[in-house]
Amino acid sequence: MALMGAYESVNGSAAGPTVGFDLDMTLIDSRPGIRDTWLELADRTGAQLDADLIVTRLGPPLEQELAYWFPEERIPEMADLYRELYPAHAITGTYAMPGVHEAVAAVHAAGGRAIVVTAKYEPNAKLHLEHLDIAADEVIGNLWAEGKATALREHGASVYVGDHTGDVRGARTAEALSVAVTTGPCDAAELREAGADVVLADLTEFPAWLERYVAERA
């Protein structure tokens, strides 16, 4: 894979890397809040759904999960209702992943920018980051898998960090280095098979890795 070249600022002077991060199960453990939101959706609609199963397969867009539980013609309506319910039920029940603040701080310490590129509805993604005081420089929502490459290219990201094989595909499509963490639904073998360049146990390992990555490109 042809990776993006040495990172430079707009005026051509040396700068740190722009690093993209996925959100759910990469930066945040949103399973408790998402579970509560699905349970509220079930109460409101009378739908029979398995919230415990749903939170084991986070990553793809909401509409893909809704398709398991609702007829096609109701998916847009249910997506709107879910997103309306989300702020009251999902934000305070969500936790920062171990090492998340240190990972973002490491990007900034290297003179770089930390952006979040996620399939989540962008306003709700921003609520999570604000609530957990995660200092992202940009937040771009509503993008999944290969679609994430649009934002990664636009912002000049040379690295993308995620927990899902879809994140690996997004990084590779953008010709960015794929750094995968095993904190989501995909294990190390799946992530490597999908083409991850680097696999870390979690974000606590990211600052040391980033330090090596920057030093090798100095």
PDB file of N, CA and C in Angstrom, residues 76-178:
ATOM      1  N   PRO A  76     -35.977   4.806   8.139  1.00  0.00           N
ATOM      2  CA  PRO A  76     -35.703   6.252   8.303  1.00  0.00           C
ATOM      3  C   PRO A  76     -36.383   6.844   9.536  1.00  0.00           C
ATOM      4  N   GLU A  77     -37.628   6.467   9.778  1.00  0.00           N
ATOM      5  CA  GLU A  77     -38.366   6.958  10.949  1.00  0.00           C
ATOM      6  C   GLU A  77     -37.693   6.507  12.242  1.00  0.00           C
ATOM      7  N   MET A  78     -37.289   5.246  12.312  1.00  0.00           N
ATOM      8  CA  MET A  78     -36.659   4.721  13.516  1.00  0.00           C
ATOM      9  C   MET A  78     -35.273   5.333  13.729  1.00  0.00           C
ATOM     10  N   ALA A  79     -34.549   5.598  12.652  1.00  0.00           N
ATOM     11  CA  ALA A  79     -33.243   6.245  12.781  1.00  0.00           C
ATOM     12  C   ALA A  79     -33.403   7.646  13.379  1.00  0.00           C
ATOM     13  N   ASP A  80     -34.409   8.365  12.904  1.00  0.00           N
ATOM     14  CA  ASP A  80     -34.648   9.712  13.454  1.00  0.00           C
ATOM     15  C   ASP A  80     -35.019   9.640  14.931  1.00  0.00           C
ATOM     16  N   LEU A  81     -35.870   8.676  15.295  1.00  0.00           N
ATOM     17  CA  LEU A  81     -36.285   8.559  16.690  1.00  0.00           C
ATOM     18  C   LEU A  81     -35.102   8.153  17.570  1.00  0.00           C
ATOM     19  N   TYR A  82     -34.320   7.189  17.127  1.00  0.00           N
ATOM     20  CA  TYR A  82     -33.146   6.759  17.893  1.00  0.00           C
ATOM     21  C   TYR A  82     -32.208   7.942  18.151  1.00  0.00           C
ATOM     22  N   ARG A  83     -31.934   8.721  17.122  1.00  0.00           N
ATOM     23  CA  ARG A  83     -31.010   9.857  17.275  1.00  0.00           C
ATOM     24  C   ARG A  83     -31.598  10.941  18.175  1.00  0.00           C
ATOM     25  N   GLU A  84     -32.907  11.055  18.182  1.00  0.00           N
ATOM     26  CA  GLU A  84     -33.574  11.998  19.085  1.00  0.00           C
ATOM     27  C   GLU A  84     -33.449  11.539  20.532  1.00  0.00           C
ATOM     28  N   LEU A  85     -33.563  10.225  20.754  1.00  0.00           N
ATOM     29  CA  LEU A  85     -33.482   9.676  22.105  1.00  0.00           C
ATOM     30  C   LEU A  85     -32.046   9.642  22.636  1.00  0.00           C
ATOM     31  N   TYR A  86     -31.099   9.575  21.743  1.00  0.00           N
ATOM     32  CA  TYR A  86     -29.710   9.288  22.095  1.00  0.00           C
ATOM     33  C   TYR A  86     -29.116  10.241  23.135  1.00  0.00           C
ATOM     34  N   PRO A  87     -29.228  11.560  22.979  1.00  0.00           N
ATOM     35  CA  PRO A  87     -28.562  12.447  23.950  1.00  0.00           C
ATOM     36  C   PRO A  87     -28.998  12.218  25.391  1.00  0.00           C
ATOM     37  N   ALA A  88     -30.270  11.919  25.611  1.00  0.00           N
ATOM     38  CA  ALA A  88     -30.764  11.742  26.974  1.00  0.00           C
ATOM     39  C   ALA A  88     -30.399  10.391  27.565  1.00  0.00           C
ATOM     40  N   HIS A  89     -30.088   9.413  26.721  1.00  0.00           N
ATOM     41  CA  HIS A  89     -29.903   8.045  27.221  1.00  0.00           C
ATOM     42  C   HIS A  89     -28.492   7.497  27.046  1.00  0.00           C
ATOM     43  N   ALA A  90     -27.691   8.078  26.164  1.00  0.00           N
ATOM     44  CA  ALA A  90     -26.400   7.457  25.838  1.00  0.00           C
ATOM     45  C   ALA A  90     -25.180   8.234  26.313  1.00  0.00           C
ATOM     46  N   ILE A  91     -25.295   9.522  26.522  1.00  0.00           N
ATOM     47  CA  ILE A  91     -24.083  10.313  26.756  1.00  0.00           C
ATOM     48  C   ILE A  91     -23.493  10.048  28.137  1.00  0.00           C
ATOM     49  N   THR A  92     -24.277  10.164  29.180  1.00  0.00           N
ATOM     50  CA  THR A  92     -23.715  10.006  30.528  1.00  0.00           C
ATOM     51  C   THR A  92     -23.379   8.562  30.860  1.00  0.00           C
ATOM     52  N   GLY A  93     -23.915   7.619  30.103  1.00  0.00           N
ATOM     53  CA  GLY A  93     -23.617   6.212  30.348  1.00  0.00           C
ATOM     54  C   GLY A  93     -22.402   5.701  29.593  1.00  0.00           C
ATOM     55  N   THR A  94     -21.706   6.583  28.918  1.00  0.00           N
ATOM     56  CA  THR A  94     -20.566   6.205  28.088  1.00  0.00           C
ATOM     57  C   THR A  94     -19.262   6.583  28.775  1.00  0.00           C
ATOM     58  N   TYR A  95     -18.242   5.754  28.585  1.00  0.00           N
ATOM     59  CA  TYR A  95     -16.953   5.940  29.259  1.00  0.00           C
ATOM     60  C   TYR A  95     -15.828   6.140  28.251  1.00  0.00           C
ATOM     61  N   ALA A  96     -14.812   6.862  28.678  1.00  0.00           N
ATOM     62  CA  ALA A  96     -13.600   6.988  27.866  1.00  0.00           C
ATOM     63  C   ALA A  96     -12.818   5.687  27.939  1.00  0.00           C
ATOM     64  N   MET A  97     -12.275   5.272  26.812  1.00  0.00           N
ATOM     65  CA  MET A  97     -11.422   4.088  26.795  1.00  0.00           C
ATOM     66  C   MET A  97     -10.114   4.372  27.539  1.00  0.00           C
ATOM     67  N   PRO A  98      -9.502   3.364  28.164  1.00  0.00           N
ATOM     68  CA  PRO A  98      -8.205   3.571  28.806  1.00  0.00           C
ATOM     69  C   PRO A  98      -7.192   4.135  27.814  1.00  0.00           C
ATOM     70  N   GLY A  99      -6.523   5.199  28.236  1.00  0.00           N
ATOM     71  CA  GLY A  99      -5.477   5.786  27.412  1.00  0.00           C
ATOM     72  C   GLY A  99      -5.932   6.809  26.407  1.00  0.00           C
ATOM     73  N   VAL A 100      -7.235   7.097  26.337  1.00  0.00           N
ATOM     74  CA  VAL A 100      -7.708   7.979  25.277  1.00  0.00           C
ATOM     75  C   VAL A 100      -7.147   9.391  25.401  1.00  0.00           C
ATOM     76  N   HIS A 101      -7.170   9.958  26.589  1.00  0.00           N
ATOM     77  CA  HIS A 101      -6.680  11.327  26.740  1.00  0.00           C
ATOM     78  C   HIS A 101      -5.179  11.414  26.467  1.00  0.00           C
ATOM     79  N   GLU A 102      -4.454  10.404  26.900  1.00  0.00           N
ATOM     80  CA  GLU A 102      -3.007  10.372  26.660  1.00  0.00           C
ATOM     81  C   GLU A 102      -2.706  10.206  25.165  1.00  0.00           C
ATOM     82  N   ALA A 103      -3.538   9.429  24.460  1.00  0.00           N
ATOM     83  CA  ALA A 103      -3.331   9.235  23.027  1.00  0.00           C
ATOM     84  C   ALA A 103      -3.511  10.539  22.260  1.00  0.00           C
ATOM     85  N   VAL A 104      -4.592  11.255  22.561  1.00  0.00           N
ATOM     86  CA  VAL A 104      -4.825  12.537  21.887  1.00  0.00           C
ATOM     87  C   VAL A 104      -3.746  13.541  22.263  1.00  0.00           C
ATOM     88  N   ALA A 105      -3.362  13.559  23.536  1.00  0.00           N
ATOM     89  CA  ALA A 105      -2.311  14.468  23.977  1.00  0.00           C
ATOM     90  C   ALA A 105      -0.991  14.166  23.274  1.00  0.00           C
ATOM     91  N   ALA A 106      -0.721  12.895  22.998  1.00  0.00           N
ATOM     92  CA  ALA A 106       0.521  12.524  22.313  1.00  0.00           C
ATOM     93  C   ALA A 106       0.541  13.079  20.898  1.00  0.00           C
ATOM     94  N   VAL A 107      -0.597  13.066  20.230  1.00  0.00           N
ATOM     95  CA  VAL A 107      -0.666  13.651  18.885  1.00  0.00           C
ATOM     96  C   VAL A 107      -0.369  15.138  18.953  1.00  0.00           C
ATOM     97  N   HIS A 108      -0.979  15.820  19.905  1.00  0.00           N
ATOM     98  CA  HIS A 108      -0.744  17.265  20.037  1.00  0.00           C
ATOM     99  C   HIS A 108       0.691  17.566  20.454  1.00  0.00           C
ATOM    100  N   ALA A 109       1.254  16.734  21.317  1.00  0.00           N
ATOM    101  CA  ALA A 109       2.642  16.943  21.744  1.00  0.00           C
ATOM    102  C   ALA A 109       3.613  16.791  20.580  1.00  0.00           C
ATOM    103  N   ALA A 110       3.230  15.977  19.591  1.00  0.00           N
ATOM    104  CA  ALA A 110       4.061  15.788  18.404  1.00  0.00           C
ATOM    105  C   ALA A 110       3.835  16.889  17.370  1.00  0.00           C
ATOM    106  N   GLY A 111       3.019  17.880  17.728  1.00  0.00           N
ATOM    107  CA  GLY A 111       2.727  18.974  16.806  1.00  0.00           C
ATOM    108  C   GLY A 111       1.665  18.634  15.781  1.00  0.00           C
ATOM    109  N   GLY A 112       0.916  17.556  16.034  1.00  0.00           N
ATOM    110  CA  GLY A 112      -0.070  17.099  15.070  1.00  0.00           C
ATOM    111  C   GLY A 112      -1.491  17.476  15.433  1.00  0.00           C
ATOM    112  N   ARG A 113      -2.418  16.964  14.639  1.00  0.00           N
ATOM    113  CA  ARG A 113      -3.841  17.206  14.840  1.00  0.00           C
ATOM    114  C   ARG A 113      -4.545  15.859  15.015  1.00  0.00           C
ATOM    115  N   ALA A 114      -5.499  15.814  15.931  1.00  0.00           N
ATOM    116  CA  ALA A 114      -6.288  14.616  16.187  1.00  0.00           C
ATOM    117  C   ALA A 114      -7.708  14.863  15.698  1.00  0.00           C
ATOM    118  N   ILE A 115      -8.140  14.089  14.711  1.00  0.00           N
ATOM    119  CA  ILE A 115      -9.492  14.237  14.190  1.00  0.00           C
ATOM    120  C   ILE A 115     -10.267  12.951  14.453  1.00  0.00           C
ATOM    121  N   VAL A 116     -11.558  13.077  14.611  1.00  0.00           N
ATOM    122  CA  VAL A 116     -12.431  11.920  14.811  1.00  0.00           C
ATOM    123  C   VAL A 116     -13.267  11.748  13.555  1.00  0.00           C
ATOM    124  N   VAL A 117     -13.216  10.547  12.984  1.00  0.00           N
ATOM    125  CA  VAL A 117     -13.997  10.212  11.794  1.00  0.00           C
ATOM    126  C   VAL A 117     -14.815   8.980  12.145  1.00  0.00           C
ATOM    127  N   THR A 118     -16.126   9.113  12.162  1.00  0.00           N
ATOM    128  CA  THR A 118     -17.002   8.096  12.735  1.00  0.00           C
ATOM    129  C   THR A 118     -18.264   7.914  11.913  1.00  0.00           C
ATOM    130  N   ALA A 119     -18.847   6.729  12.032  1.00  0.00           N
ATOM    131  CA  ALA A 119     -20.148   6.488  11.408  1.00  0.00           C
ATOM    132  C   ALA A 119     -21.282   7.104  12.220  1.00  0.00           C
ATOM    133  N   LYS A 120     -21.000   7.510  13.438  1.00  0.00           N
ATOM    134  CA  LYS A 120     -22.056   8.041  14.313  1.00  0.00           C
ATOM    135  C   LYS A 120     -22.561   9.379  13.784  1.00  0.00           C
ATOM    136  N   TYR A 121     -23.831   9.654  14.050  1.00  0.00           N
ATOM    137  CA  TYR A 121     -24.447  10.940  13.763  1.00  0.00           C
ATOM    138  C   TYR A 121     -23.587  12.034  14.397  1.00  0.00           C
ATOM    139  N   GLU A 122     -23.130  12.962  13.584  1.00  0.00           N
ATOM    140  CA  GLU A 122     -22.097  13.900  14.027  1.00  0.00           C
ATOM    141  C   GLU A 122     -22.470  14.708  15.272  1.00  0.00           C
ATOM    142  N   PRO A 123     -23.683  15.265  15.385  1.00  0.00           N
ATOM    143  CA  PRO A 123     -24.001  16.012  16.614  1.00  0.00           C
ATOM    144  C   PRO A 123     -23.870  15.161  17.875  1.00  0.00           C
ATOM    145  N   ASN A 124     -24.260  13.883  17.815  1.00  0.00           N
ATOM    146  CA  ASN A 124     -24.138  13.025  18.988  1.00  0.00           C
ATOM    147  C   ASN A 124     -22.684  12.665  19.266  1.00  0.00           C
ATOM    148  N   ALA A 125     -21.892  12.501  18.218  1.00  0.00           N
ATOM    149  CA  ALA A 125     -20.456  12.268  18.414  1.00  0.00           C
ATOM    150  C   ALA A 125     -19.823  13.433  19.164  1.00  0.00           C
ATOM    151  N   LYS A 126     -20.180  14.637  18.801  1.00  0.00           N
ATOM    152  CA  LYS A 126     -19.627  15.820  19.466  1.00  0.00           C
ATOM    153  C   LYS A 126     -20.051  15.888  20.930  1.00  0.00           C
ATOM    154  N   LEU A 127     -21.278  15.464  21.226  1.00  0.00           N
ATOM    155  CA  LEU A 127     -21.726  15.438  22.625  1.00  0.00           C
ATOM    156  C   LEU A 127     -20.862  14.500  23.461  1.00  0.00           C
ATOM    157  N   HIS A 128     -20.513  13.342  22.910  1.00  0.00           N
ATOM    158  CA  HIS A 128     -19.642  12.402  23.627  1.00  0.00           C
ATOM    159  C   HIS A 128     -18.286  13.032  23.931  1.00  0.00           C
ATOM    160  N   LEU A 129     -17.686  13.636  22.935  1.00  0.00           N
ATOM    161  CA  LEU A 129     -16.351  14.201  23.117  1.00  0.00           C
ATOM    162  C   LEU A 129     -16.364  15.340  24.125  1.00  0.00           C
ATOM    163  N   GLU A 130     -17.392  16.157  24.068  1.00  0.00           N
ATOM    164  CA  GLU A 130     -17.513  17.264  25.029  1.00  0.00           C
ATOM    165  C   GLU A 130     -17.700  16.719  26.445  1.00  0.00           C
ATOM    166  N   HIS A 131     -18.581  15.729  26.600  1.00  0.00           N
ATOM    167  CA  HIS A 131     -18.865  15.184  27.923  1.00  0.00           C
ATOM    168  C   HIS A 131     -17.624  14.553  28.543  1.00  0.00           C
ATOM    169  N   LEU A 132     -16.815  13.888  27.733  1.00  0.00           N
ATOM    170  CA  LEU A 132     -15.635  13.173  28.236  1.00  0.00           C
ATOM    171  C   LEU A 132     -14.354  13.989  28.113  1.00  0.00           C
ATOM    172  N   ASP A 133     -14.482  15.242  27.674  1.00  0.00           N
ATOM    173  CA  ASP A 133     -13.336  16.155  27.575  1.00  0.00           C
ATOM    174  C   ASP A 133     -12.216  15.559  26.716  1.00  0.00           C
ATOM    175  N   ILE A 134     -12.599  15.039  25.561  1.00  0.00           N
ATOM    176  CA  ILE A 134     -11.635  14.512  24.592  1.00  0.00           C
ATOM    177  C   ILE A 134     -11.381  15.609  23.560  1.00  0.00           C
ATOM    178  N   ALA A 135     -10.144  16.072  23.492  1.00  0.00           N
ATOM    179  CA  ALA A 135      -9.811  17.302  22.771  1.00  0.00           C
ATOM    180  C   ALA A 135      -9.509  17.055  21.296  1.00  0.00           C
ATOM    181  N   ALA A 136     -10.509  16.641  20.551  1.00  0.00           N
ATOM    182  CA  ALA A 136     -10.335  16.445  19.109  1.00  0.00           C
ATOM    183  C   ALA A 136     -10.324  17.797  18.402  1.00  0.00           C
ATOM    184  N   ASP A 137      -9.535  17.877  17.334  1.00  0.00           N
ATOM    185  CA  ASP A 137      -9.448  19.119  16.563  1.00  0.00           C
ATOM    186  C   ASP A 137     -10.586  19.243  15.553  1.00  0.00           C
ATOM    187  N   GLU A 138     -11.082  18.132  15.056  1.00  0.00           N
ATOM    188  CA  GLU A 138     -12.215  18.113  14.133  1.00  0.00           C
ATOM    189  C   GLU A 138     -13.021  16.842  14.406  1.00  0.00           C
ATOM    190  N   VAL A 139     -14.316  16.911  14.131  1.00  0.00           N
ATOM    191  CA  VAL A 139     -15.185  15.744  14.241  1.00  0.00           C
ATOM    192  C   VAL A 139     -15.986  15.645  12.949  1.00  0.00           C
ATOM    193  N   ILE A 140     -15.867  14.500  12.292  1.00  0.00           N
ATOM    194  CA  ILE A 140     -16.594  14.273  11.045  1.00  0.00           C
ATOM    195  C   ILE A 140     -17.408  13.000  11.221  1.00  0.00           C
ATOM    196  N   GLY A 141     -18.714  13.124  11.139  1.00  0.00           N
ATOM    197  CA  GLY A 141     -19.590  11.985  11.362  1.00  0.00           C
ATOM    198  C   GLY A 141     -20.223  11.458  10.094  1.00  0.00           C
ATOM    199  N   ASN A 142     -21.036  10.405  10.265  1.00  0.00           N
ATOM    200  CA  ASN A 142     -21.849   9.842   9.187  1.00  0.00           C
ATOM    201  C   ASN A 142     -21.027   9.205   8.070  1.00  0.00           C
ATOM    202  N   LEU A 143     -19.835   8.696   8.406  1.00  0.00           N
ATOM    203  CA  LEU A 143     -18.984   8.044   7.411  1.00  0.00           C
ATOM    204  C   LEU A 143     -18.606   6.656   7.912  1.00  0.00           C
ATOM    205  N   TRP A 144     -18.663   5.675   7.016  1.00  0.00           N
ATOM    206  CA  TRP A 144     -18.397   4.296   7.408  1.00  0.00           C
ATOM    207  C   TRP A 144     -17.455   3.635   6.407  1.00  0.00           C
ATOM    208  N   ALA A 145     -16.533   2.838   6.943  1.00  0.00           N
ATOM    209  CA  ALA A 145     -15.635   1.995   6.154  1.00  0.00           C
ATOM    210  C   ALA A 145     -14.935   2.823   5.079  1.00  0.00           C
ATOM    211  N   GLU A 146     -15.015   2.389   3.815  1.00  0.00           N
ATOM    212  CA  GLU A 146     -14.314   3.102   2.746  1.00  0.00           C
ATOM    213  C   GLU A 146     -14.738   4.561   2.656  1.00  0.00           C
ATOM    214  N   GLY A 147     -15.959   4.864   3.084  1.00  0.00           N
ATOM    215  CA  GLY A 147     -16.434   6.241   3.052  1.00  0.00           C
ATOM    216  C   GLY A 147     -15.640   7.173   3.944  1.00  0.00           C
ATOM    217  N   LYS A 148     -14.973   6.617   4.970  1.00  0.00           N
ATOM    218  CA  LYS A 148     -14.171   7.449   5.858  1.00  0.00           C
ATOM    219  C   LYS A 148     -12.966   8.053   5.139  1.00  0.00           C
ATOM    220  N   ALA A 149     -12.570   7.441   4.039  1.00  0.00           N
ATOM    221  CA  ALA A 149     -11.407   7.938   3.303  1.00  0.00           C
ATOM    222  C   ALA A 149     -11.611   9.366   2.819  1.00  0.00           C
ATOM    223  N   THR A 150     -12.842   9.742   2.546  1.00  0.00           N
ATOM    224  CA  THR A 150     -13.116  11.106   2.080  1.00  0.00           C
ATOM    225  C   THR A 150     -12.602  12.134   3.083  1.00  0.00           C
ATOM    226  N   ALA A 151     -12.975  11.946   4.356  1.00  0.00           N
ATOM    227  CA  ALA A 151     -12.545  12.891   5.394  1.00  0.00           C
ATOM    228  C   ALA A 151     -11.058  12.759   5.693  1.00  0.00           C
ATOM    229  N   LEU A 152     -10.552  11.523   5.697  1.00  0.00           N
ATOM    230  CA  LEU A 152      -9.131  11.333   5.993  1.00  0.00           C
ATOM    231  C   LEU A 152      -8.265  12.022   4.955  1.00  0.00           C
ATOM    232  N   ARG A 153      -8.635  11.917   3.693  1.00  0.00           N
ATOM    233  CA  ARG A 153      -7.887  12.606   2.644  1.00  0.00           C
ATOM    234  C   ARG A 153      -8.021  14.114   2.757  1.00  0.00           C
ATOM    235  N   GLU A 154      -9.248  14.573   2.980  1.00  0.00           N
ATOM    236  CA  GLU A 154      -9.501  16.017   3.056  1.00  0.00           C
ATOM    237  C   GLU A 154      -8.655  16.673   4.135  1.00  0.00           C
ATOM    238  N   HIS A 155      -8.467  15.966   5.262  1.00  0.00           N
ATOM    239  CA  HIS A 155      -7.717  16.528   6.382  1.00  0.00           C
ATOM    240  C   HIS A 155      -6.254  16.098   6.393  1.00  0.00           C
ATOM    241  N   GLY A 156      -5.832  15.375   5.381  1.00  0.00           N
ATOM    242  CA  GLY A 156      -4.428  15.001   5.278  1.00  0.00           C
ATOM    243  C   GLY A 156      -3.964  14.026   6.332  1.00  0.00           C
ATOM    244  N   ALA A 157      -4.847  13.117   6.758  1.00  0.00           N
ATOM    245  CA  ALA A 157      -4.471  12.159   7.805  1.00  0.00           C
ATOM    246  C   ALA A 157      -3.494  11.123   7.255  1.00  0.00           C
ATOM    247  N   SER A 158      -2.387  10.936   7.954  1.00  0.00           N
ATOM    248  CA  SER A 158      -1.421   9.907   7.564  1.00  0.00           C
ATOM    249  C   SER A 158      -1.609   8.621   8.364  1.00  0.00           C
ATOM    250  N   VAL A 159      -2.439   8.675   9.423  1.00  0.00           N
ATOM    251  CA  VAL A 159      -2.704   7.528  10.288  1.00  0.00           C
ATOM    252  C   VAL A 159      -4.200   7.520  10.611  1.00  0.00           C
ATOM    253  N   TYR A 160      -4.797   6.326  10.618  1.00  0.00           N
ATOM    254  CA  TYR A 160      -6.163   6.209  11.109  1.00  0.00           C
ATOM    255  C   TYR A 160      -6.228   5.054  12.092  1.00  0.00           C
ATOM    256  N   VAL A 161      -6.795   5.339  13.267  1.00  0.00           N
ATOM    257  CA  VAL A 161      -6.855   4.376  14.367  1.00  0.00           C
ATOM    258  C   VAL A 161      -8.305   3.930  14.546  1.00  0.00           C
ATOM    259  N   GLY A 162      -8.533   2.630  14.514  1.00  0.00           N
ATOM    260  CA  GLY A 162      -9.887   2.125  14.701  1.00  0.00           C
ATOM    261  C   GLY A 162      -9.891   0.709  15.237  1.00  0.00           C
ATOM    262  N   ASP A 163     -11.078   0.218  15.560  1.00  0.00           N
ATOM    263  CA  ASP A 163     -11.219  -1.096  16.185  1.00  0.00           C
ATOM    264  C   ASP A 163     -11.899  -2.112  15.289  1.00  0.00           C
ATOM    265  N   HIS A 164     -12.321  -1.708  14.104  1.00  0.00           N
ATOM    266  CA  HIS A 164     -13.158  -2.551  13.257  1.00  0.00           C
ATOM    267  C   HIS A 164     -12.481  -2.760  11.905  1.00  0.00           C
ATOM    268  N   THR A 165     -12.779  -3.887  11.260  1.00  0.00           N
ATOM    269  CA  THR A 165     -12.239  -4.105   9.923  1.00  0.00           C
ATOM    270  C   THR A 165     -12.691  -3.018   8.950  1.00  0.00           C
ATOM    271  N   GLY A 166     -13.859  -2.444   9.195  1.00  0.00           N
ATOM    272  CA  GLY A 166     -14.301  -1.316   8.383  1.00  0.00           C
ATOM    273  C   GLY A 166     -13.372  -0.122   8.505  1.00  0.00           C
ATOM    274  N   ASP A 167     -12.807   0.072   9.694  1.00  0.00           N
ATOM    275  CA  ASP A 167     -11.843   1.155   9.895  1.00  0.00           C
ATOM    276  C   ASP A 167     -10.553   0.879   9.127  1.00  0.00           C
ATOM    277  N   VAL A 168     -10.151  -0.375   9.096  1.00  0.00           N
ATOM    278  CA  VAL A 168      -8.960  -0.754   8.322  1.00  0.00           C
ATOM    279  C   VAL A 168      -9.187  -0.446   6.845  1.00  0.00           C
ATOM    280  N   ARG A 169     -10.354  -0.788   6.343  1.00  0.00           N
ATOM    281  CA  ARG A 169     -10.657  -0.522   4.936  1.00  0.00           C
ATOM    282  C   ARG A 169     -10.669   0.975   4.652  1.00  0.00           C
ATOM    283  N   GLY A 170     -11.188   1.753   5.589  1.00  0.00           N
ATOM    284  CA  GLY A 170     -11.187   3.198   5.410  1.00  0.00           C
ATOM    285  C   GLY A 170      -9.783   3.766   5.336  1.00  0.00           C
ATOM    286  N   ALA A 171      -8.907   3.296   6.229  1.00  0.00           N
ATOM    287  CA  ALA A 171      -7.521   3.759   6.225  1.00  0.00           C
ATOM    288  C   ALA A 171      -6.833   3.395   4.923  1.00  0.00           C
ATOM    289  N   ARG A 172      -7.002   2.163   4.482  1.00  0.00           N
ATOM    290  CA  ARG A 172      -6.324   1.712   3.266  1.00  0.00           C
ATOM    291  C   ARG A 172      -6.839   2.449   2.032  1.00  0.00           C
ATOM    292  N   THR A 173      -8.130   2.718   2.003  1.00  0.00           N
ATOM    293  CA  THR A 173      -8.691   3.473   0.878  1.00  0.00           C
ATOM    294  C   THR A 173      -8.114   4.878   0.826  1.00  0.00           C
ATOM    295  N   ALA A 174      -7.857   5.456   2.008  1.00  0.00           N
ATOM    296  CA  ALA A 174      -7.271   6.796   2.088  1.00  0.00           C
ATOM    297  C   ALA A 174      -5.752   6.798   1.932  1.00  0.00           C
ATOM    298  N   GLU A 175      -5.144   5.599   1.802  1.00  0.00           N
ATOM    299  CA  GLU A 175      -3.693   5.455   1.742  1.00  0.00           C
ATOM    300  C   GLU A 175      -3.029   6.007   3.003  1.00  0.00           C
ATOM    301  N   ALA A 176      -3.711   5.802   4.122  1.00  0.00           N
ATOM    302  CA  ALA A 176      -3.171   6.144   5.438  1.00  0.00           C
ATOM    303  C   ALA A 176      -2.747   4.861   6.142  1.00  0.00           C
ATOM    304  N   LEU A 177      -1.849   4.999   7.107  1.00  0.00           N
ATOM    305  CA  LEU A 177      -1.430   3.845   7.895  1.00  0.00           C
ATOM    306  C   LEU A 177      -2.593   3.388   8.765  1.00  0.00           C
ATOM    307  N   SER A 178      -2.901   2.118   8.741  1.00  0.00           N
ATOM    308  CA  SER A 178      -3.990   1.570   9.550  1.00  0.00           C
ATOM    309  C   SER A 178      -3.438   1.063  10.871  1.00  0.00           C
TER     310      SER A 178
END
